[in-house]
XYZ file of C-alpha atoms in Angstrom:
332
model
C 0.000 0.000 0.000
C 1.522 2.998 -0.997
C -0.289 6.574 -0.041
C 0.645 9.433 -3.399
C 1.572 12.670 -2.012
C 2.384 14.310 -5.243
C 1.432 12.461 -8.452
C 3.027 12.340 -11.721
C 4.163 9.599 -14.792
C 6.075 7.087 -13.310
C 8.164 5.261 -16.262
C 9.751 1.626 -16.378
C 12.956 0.882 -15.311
C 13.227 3.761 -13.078
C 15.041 3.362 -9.794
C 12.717 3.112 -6.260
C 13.840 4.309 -3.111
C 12.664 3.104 0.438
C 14.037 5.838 3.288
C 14.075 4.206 6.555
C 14.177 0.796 5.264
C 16.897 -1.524 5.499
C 17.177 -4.022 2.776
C 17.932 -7.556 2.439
C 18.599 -7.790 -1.014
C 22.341 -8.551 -2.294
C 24.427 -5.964 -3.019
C 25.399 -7.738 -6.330
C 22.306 -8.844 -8.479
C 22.456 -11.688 -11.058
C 22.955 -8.992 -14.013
C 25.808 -7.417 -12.347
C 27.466 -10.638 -11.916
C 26.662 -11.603 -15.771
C 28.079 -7.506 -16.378
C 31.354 -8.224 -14.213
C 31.958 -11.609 -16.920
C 32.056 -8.543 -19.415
C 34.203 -6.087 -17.221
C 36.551 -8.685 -16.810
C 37.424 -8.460 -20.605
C 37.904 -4.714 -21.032
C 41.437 -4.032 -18.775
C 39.778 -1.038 -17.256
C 40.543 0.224 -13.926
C 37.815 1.658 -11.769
C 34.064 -0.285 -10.948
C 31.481 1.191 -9.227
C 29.287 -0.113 -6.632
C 26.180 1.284 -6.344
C 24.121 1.143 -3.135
C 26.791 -0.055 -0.777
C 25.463 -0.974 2.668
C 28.537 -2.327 4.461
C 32.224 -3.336 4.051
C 31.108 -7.047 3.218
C 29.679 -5.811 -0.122
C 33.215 -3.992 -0.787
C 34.397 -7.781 -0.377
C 32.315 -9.658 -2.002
C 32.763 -7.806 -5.085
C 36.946 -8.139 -4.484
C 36.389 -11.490 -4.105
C 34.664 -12.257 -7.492
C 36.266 -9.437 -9.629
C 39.579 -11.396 -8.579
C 38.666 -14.830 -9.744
C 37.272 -13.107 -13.452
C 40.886 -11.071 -13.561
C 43.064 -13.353 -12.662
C 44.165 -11.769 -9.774
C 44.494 -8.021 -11.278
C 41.119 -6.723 -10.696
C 40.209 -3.074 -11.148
C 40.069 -1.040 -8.510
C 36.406 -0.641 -6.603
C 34.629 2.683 -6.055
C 31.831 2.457 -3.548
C 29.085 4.486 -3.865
C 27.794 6.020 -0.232
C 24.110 6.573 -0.727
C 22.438 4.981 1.797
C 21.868 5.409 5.435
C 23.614 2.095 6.586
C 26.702 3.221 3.793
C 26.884 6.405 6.261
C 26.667 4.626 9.160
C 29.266 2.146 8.512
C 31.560 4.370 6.256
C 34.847 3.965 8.046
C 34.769 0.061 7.731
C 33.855 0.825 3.918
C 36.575 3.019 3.314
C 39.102 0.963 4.875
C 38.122 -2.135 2.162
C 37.740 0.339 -1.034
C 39.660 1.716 -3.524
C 37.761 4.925 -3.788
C 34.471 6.516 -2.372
C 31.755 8.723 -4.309
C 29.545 10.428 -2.755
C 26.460 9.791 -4.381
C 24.377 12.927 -3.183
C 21.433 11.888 -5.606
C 20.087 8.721 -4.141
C 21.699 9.766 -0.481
C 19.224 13.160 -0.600
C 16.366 10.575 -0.602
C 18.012 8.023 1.340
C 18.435 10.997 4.851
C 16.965 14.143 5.504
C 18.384 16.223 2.161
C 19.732 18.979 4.528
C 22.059 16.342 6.300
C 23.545 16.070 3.057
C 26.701 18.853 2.789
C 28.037 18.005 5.900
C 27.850 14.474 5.318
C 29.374 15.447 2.081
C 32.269 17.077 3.934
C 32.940 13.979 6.698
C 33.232 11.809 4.381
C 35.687 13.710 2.258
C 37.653 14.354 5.693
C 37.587 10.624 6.138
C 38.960 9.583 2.561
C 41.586 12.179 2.800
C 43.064 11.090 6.163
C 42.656 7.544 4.655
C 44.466 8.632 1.671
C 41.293 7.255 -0.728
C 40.385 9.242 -3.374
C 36.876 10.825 -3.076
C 34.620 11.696 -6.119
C 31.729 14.400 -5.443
C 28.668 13.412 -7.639
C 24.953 14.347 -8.794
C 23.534 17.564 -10.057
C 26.512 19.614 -9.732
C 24.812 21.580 -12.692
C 21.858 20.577 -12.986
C 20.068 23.543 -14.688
C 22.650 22.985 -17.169
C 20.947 20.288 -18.589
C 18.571 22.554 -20.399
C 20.313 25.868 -19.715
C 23.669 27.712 -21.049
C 24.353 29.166 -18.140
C 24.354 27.505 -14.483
C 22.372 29.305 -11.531
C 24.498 30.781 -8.876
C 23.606 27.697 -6.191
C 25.048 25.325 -8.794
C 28.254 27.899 -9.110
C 28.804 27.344 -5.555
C 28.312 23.959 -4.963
C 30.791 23.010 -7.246
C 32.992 25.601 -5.380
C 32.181 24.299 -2.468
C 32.898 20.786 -3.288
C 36.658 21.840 -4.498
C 37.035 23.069 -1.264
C 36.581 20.146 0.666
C 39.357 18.759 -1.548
C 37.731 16.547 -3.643
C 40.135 14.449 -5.769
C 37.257 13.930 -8.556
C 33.696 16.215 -9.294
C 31.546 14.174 -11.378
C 29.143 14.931 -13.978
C 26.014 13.118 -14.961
C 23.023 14.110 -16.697
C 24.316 16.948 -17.188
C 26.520 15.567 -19.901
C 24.513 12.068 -20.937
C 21.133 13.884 -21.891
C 22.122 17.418 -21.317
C 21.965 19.984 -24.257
C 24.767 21.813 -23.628
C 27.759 18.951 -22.283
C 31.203 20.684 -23.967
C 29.468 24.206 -22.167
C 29.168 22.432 -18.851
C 32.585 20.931 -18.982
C 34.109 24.171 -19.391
C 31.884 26.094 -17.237
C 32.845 23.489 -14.559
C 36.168 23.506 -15.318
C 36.735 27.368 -15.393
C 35.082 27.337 -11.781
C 37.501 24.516 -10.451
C 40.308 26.219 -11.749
C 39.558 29.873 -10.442
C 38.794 28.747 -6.877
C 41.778 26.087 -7.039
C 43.553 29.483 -7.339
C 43.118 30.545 -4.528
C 44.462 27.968 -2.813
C 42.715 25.148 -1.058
C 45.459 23.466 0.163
C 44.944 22.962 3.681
C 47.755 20.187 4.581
C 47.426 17.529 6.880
C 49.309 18.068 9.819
C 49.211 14.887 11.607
C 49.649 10.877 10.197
C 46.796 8.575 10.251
C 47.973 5.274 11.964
C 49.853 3.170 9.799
C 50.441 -0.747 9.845
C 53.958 -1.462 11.033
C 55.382 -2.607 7.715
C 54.146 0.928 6.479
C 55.488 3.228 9.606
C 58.927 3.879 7.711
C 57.432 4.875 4.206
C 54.451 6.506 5.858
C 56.858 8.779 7.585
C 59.326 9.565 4.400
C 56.197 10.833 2.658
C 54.633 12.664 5.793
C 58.202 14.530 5.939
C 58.567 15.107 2.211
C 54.999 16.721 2.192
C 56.019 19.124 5.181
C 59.471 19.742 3.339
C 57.837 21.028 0.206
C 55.181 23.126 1.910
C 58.472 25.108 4.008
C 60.624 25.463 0.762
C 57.486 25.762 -1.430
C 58.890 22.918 -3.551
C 57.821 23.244 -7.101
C 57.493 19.380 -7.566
C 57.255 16.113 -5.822
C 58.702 12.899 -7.629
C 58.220 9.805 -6.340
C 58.534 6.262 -8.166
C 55.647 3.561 -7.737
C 54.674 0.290 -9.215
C 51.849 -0.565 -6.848
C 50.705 3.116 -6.466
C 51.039 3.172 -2.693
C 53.473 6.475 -2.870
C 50.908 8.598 -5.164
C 47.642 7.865 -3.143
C 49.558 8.795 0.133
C 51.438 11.674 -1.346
C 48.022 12.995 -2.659
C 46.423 12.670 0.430
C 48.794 15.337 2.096
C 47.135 17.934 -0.460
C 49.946 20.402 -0.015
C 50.146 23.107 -2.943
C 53.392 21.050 -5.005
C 52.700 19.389 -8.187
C 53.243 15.466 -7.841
C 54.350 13.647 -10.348
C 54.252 9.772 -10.599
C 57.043 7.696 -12.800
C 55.494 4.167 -13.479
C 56.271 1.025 -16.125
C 52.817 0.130 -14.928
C 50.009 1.175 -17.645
C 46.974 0.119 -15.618
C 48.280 2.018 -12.658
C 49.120 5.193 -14.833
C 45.760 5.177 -16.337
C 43.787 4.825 -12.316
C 45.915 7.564 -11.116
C 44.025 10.352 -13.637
C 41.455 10.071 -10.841
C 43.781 11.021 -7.899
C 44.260 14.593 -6.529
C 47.115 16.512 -8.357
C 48.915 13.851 -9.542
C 50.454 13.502 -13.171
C 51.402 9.945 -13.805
C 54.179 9.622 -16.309
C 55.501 5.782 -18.106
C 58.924 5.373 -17.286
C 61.025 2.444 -17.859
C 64.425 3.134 -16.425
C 64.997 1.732 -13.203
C 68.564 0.582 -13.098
C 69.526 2.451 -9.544
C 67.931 5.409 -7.832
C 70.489 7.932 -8.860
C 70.465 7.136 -12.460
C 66.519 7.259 -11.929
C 66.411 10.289 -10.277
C 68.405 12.420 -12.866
C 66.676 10.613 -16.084
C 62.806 12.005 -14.531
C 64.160 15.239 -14.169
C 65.338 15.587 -17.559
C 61.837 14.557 -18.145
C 60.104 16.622 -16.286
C 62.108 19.796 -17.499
C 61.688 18.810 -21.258
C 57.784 18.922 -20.724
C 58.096 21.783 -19.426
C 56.667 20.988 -15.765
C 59.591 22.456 -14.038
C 61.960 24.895 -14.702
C 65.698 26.187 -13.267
C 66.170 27.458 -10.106
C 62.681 24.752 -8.820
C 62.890 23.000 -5.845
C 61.910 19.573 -6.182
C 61.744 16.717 -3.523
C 62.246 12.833 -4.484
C 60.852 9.854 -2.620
C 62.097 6.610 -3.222
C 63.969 3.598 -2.453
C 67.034 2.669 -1.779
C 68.049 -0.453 -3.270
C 65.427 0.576 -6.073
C 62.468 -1.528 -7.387
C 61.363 -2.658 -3.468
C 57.431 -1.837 -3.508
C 56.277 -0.458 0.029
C 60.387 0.387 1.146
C 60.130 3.805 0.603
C 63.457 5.369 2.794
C 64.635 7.794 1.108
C 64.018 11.051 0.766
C 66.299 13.819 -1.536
C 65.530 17.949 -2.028
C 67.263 19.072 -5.079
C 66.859 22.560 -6.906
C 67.016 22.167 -10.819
């Protein structure tokens, strides 16, 4: 029984939401399981999750995405829109790759005007956990019919930079919008004017790391502090697993960061991740060589210049993933 407090034309295959109600249904239905068989064939690296409820679904999908890949699975975004997702978000960002926060479905799923600072503690919590975290739904909305956006939308998406966000995502706006290269730009112009004035608030304090991370943890946590005192232009690091860029990233001080990789997949996933420019690079013979080859290209791109500061972090022997111990300030 269902009572209609505002009518209107309800049309099939649209998406139902029950507020206050916690499901029983499996996170992963039979066509996402036949749609994962597919994923497993394309060498992409981010999935979704919609509708996450707890850390188990985070696992679950792991578990089978690592059988279909042979052990190199994608990376998992969960999607926080419900209640229970909110609820149990530290456990979920612990087990994910990624978080979005889906503010379309969450608005119905809680009281709507719970949503910005849920918004904001949740992009607090993926920081400190150095996750990325993608800001989602109607970010310009009126765009969708509209050239211009309305001043709300303006700030939102302001707003949204400001918590740090590594990632502001577009939806209708660009799938059945009328005006998707306008909103791009529009969006783009705004990120880039308030990024200007600097939102780089930088973490003062290390979140807890395991003891086989403590040493690296530290070498990063030091580098980051390092470049905000001598305003480094740069920070270089090396990575094959990726470890180094999501925890450099996470620091969000005001240095470019700049990620040298022989791994494709991992140069690709890192477009999603907060200031960071990933760049293939093949030669690893020691950590000097290494060191002066990335700078050369670095400067021939034209992403630093004479007379920058720029800080390495890296390994010493080279090529030993998770032994970051060393750390090096040069000036070019």
């Amino acid at each position: 029984m269902a009572k209609v407090i505002q009518g209107g034309l309800l049309r099939s295959r649209k998406g139902v939401n029950l507020p206050k109600t916690k499901l029983r249904l499996p996170s992963l239905s039979e066509k996402d399981l036949n749609d994962l068989e597919f994923i497993a064939t394309l060498n992409i690296q981010w999935v979704a999750l919609s509708f996450v409820r707890t850390a188990k679904d985070i696992k679950d999908l792991r578990q089978k995405l690592n059988l279909l890949c042979n052990g190199k699975p994608p990376r998992i975004i969960a999607k926080i829109e419900k209640p229970e997702a909110v609820e149990n978000a530290a456990e979920i960002i612990a087990v994910s790759d990624a978080i979005m926060v889906a503010r379309g479905d969450l608005g119905v799923e809680i009281p709507q005007e719970q949503v910005p600072v849920v918004q904001k503690k949740l992009a607090g919590m993926c920081i400190a956990a150095a996750k990325p975290v993608i800001i989602a739904t109607q970010m310009m909305e009126g765009m969708i019919s509209s050239m211009r956006p309305t001043r709300a939308e303006v700030s939102d998406v302001a707003n949204s930079v400001l918590d740090r966000a590594d990632a502001l995502m577009l939806s209708g706006e660009t799938s059945v919008g009328s005006y998707p290269i306008e909103t791009v730009e529009t969006m783009s112009r705004i990120i880039t004017d308030v990024e200007s004035y600097g939102v780089y608030q930088p973490r003062t304090e290390s979140a807890v790391s395991s003891p086989e991370r403590r040493i690296s943890d530290s070498i990063i946590m030091a580098a980051c502090d390092l470049a905000q005192k001598v305003n480094a232009h740069a920070l270089i690091a090396m990575t094959n697993t990726g470890y180094s860029a999501f925890k450099l990233a996470s620091h969000r001080t005001g240095s470019g960061i700049f990620i040298f990789s022989n791994n494709r997949q991992l140069i690709s996933a890192l477009n999603l991740v907060w200031g960071v420019q990933a760049i293939y690079f093949e030669k690893f013979k020691s950590t000097d060589d290494a060191m002066l080859e990335m700078r050369k290209v670095l400067v021939a791109r034209g992403f630093i210049n004479s007379g920058n500061h720029i800080i390495y972090v890296s390994s010493i022997p080279i090529g030993k993933p998770g032994k970051t111990n060393m750390l090096k300030l040069s000036v070019v």
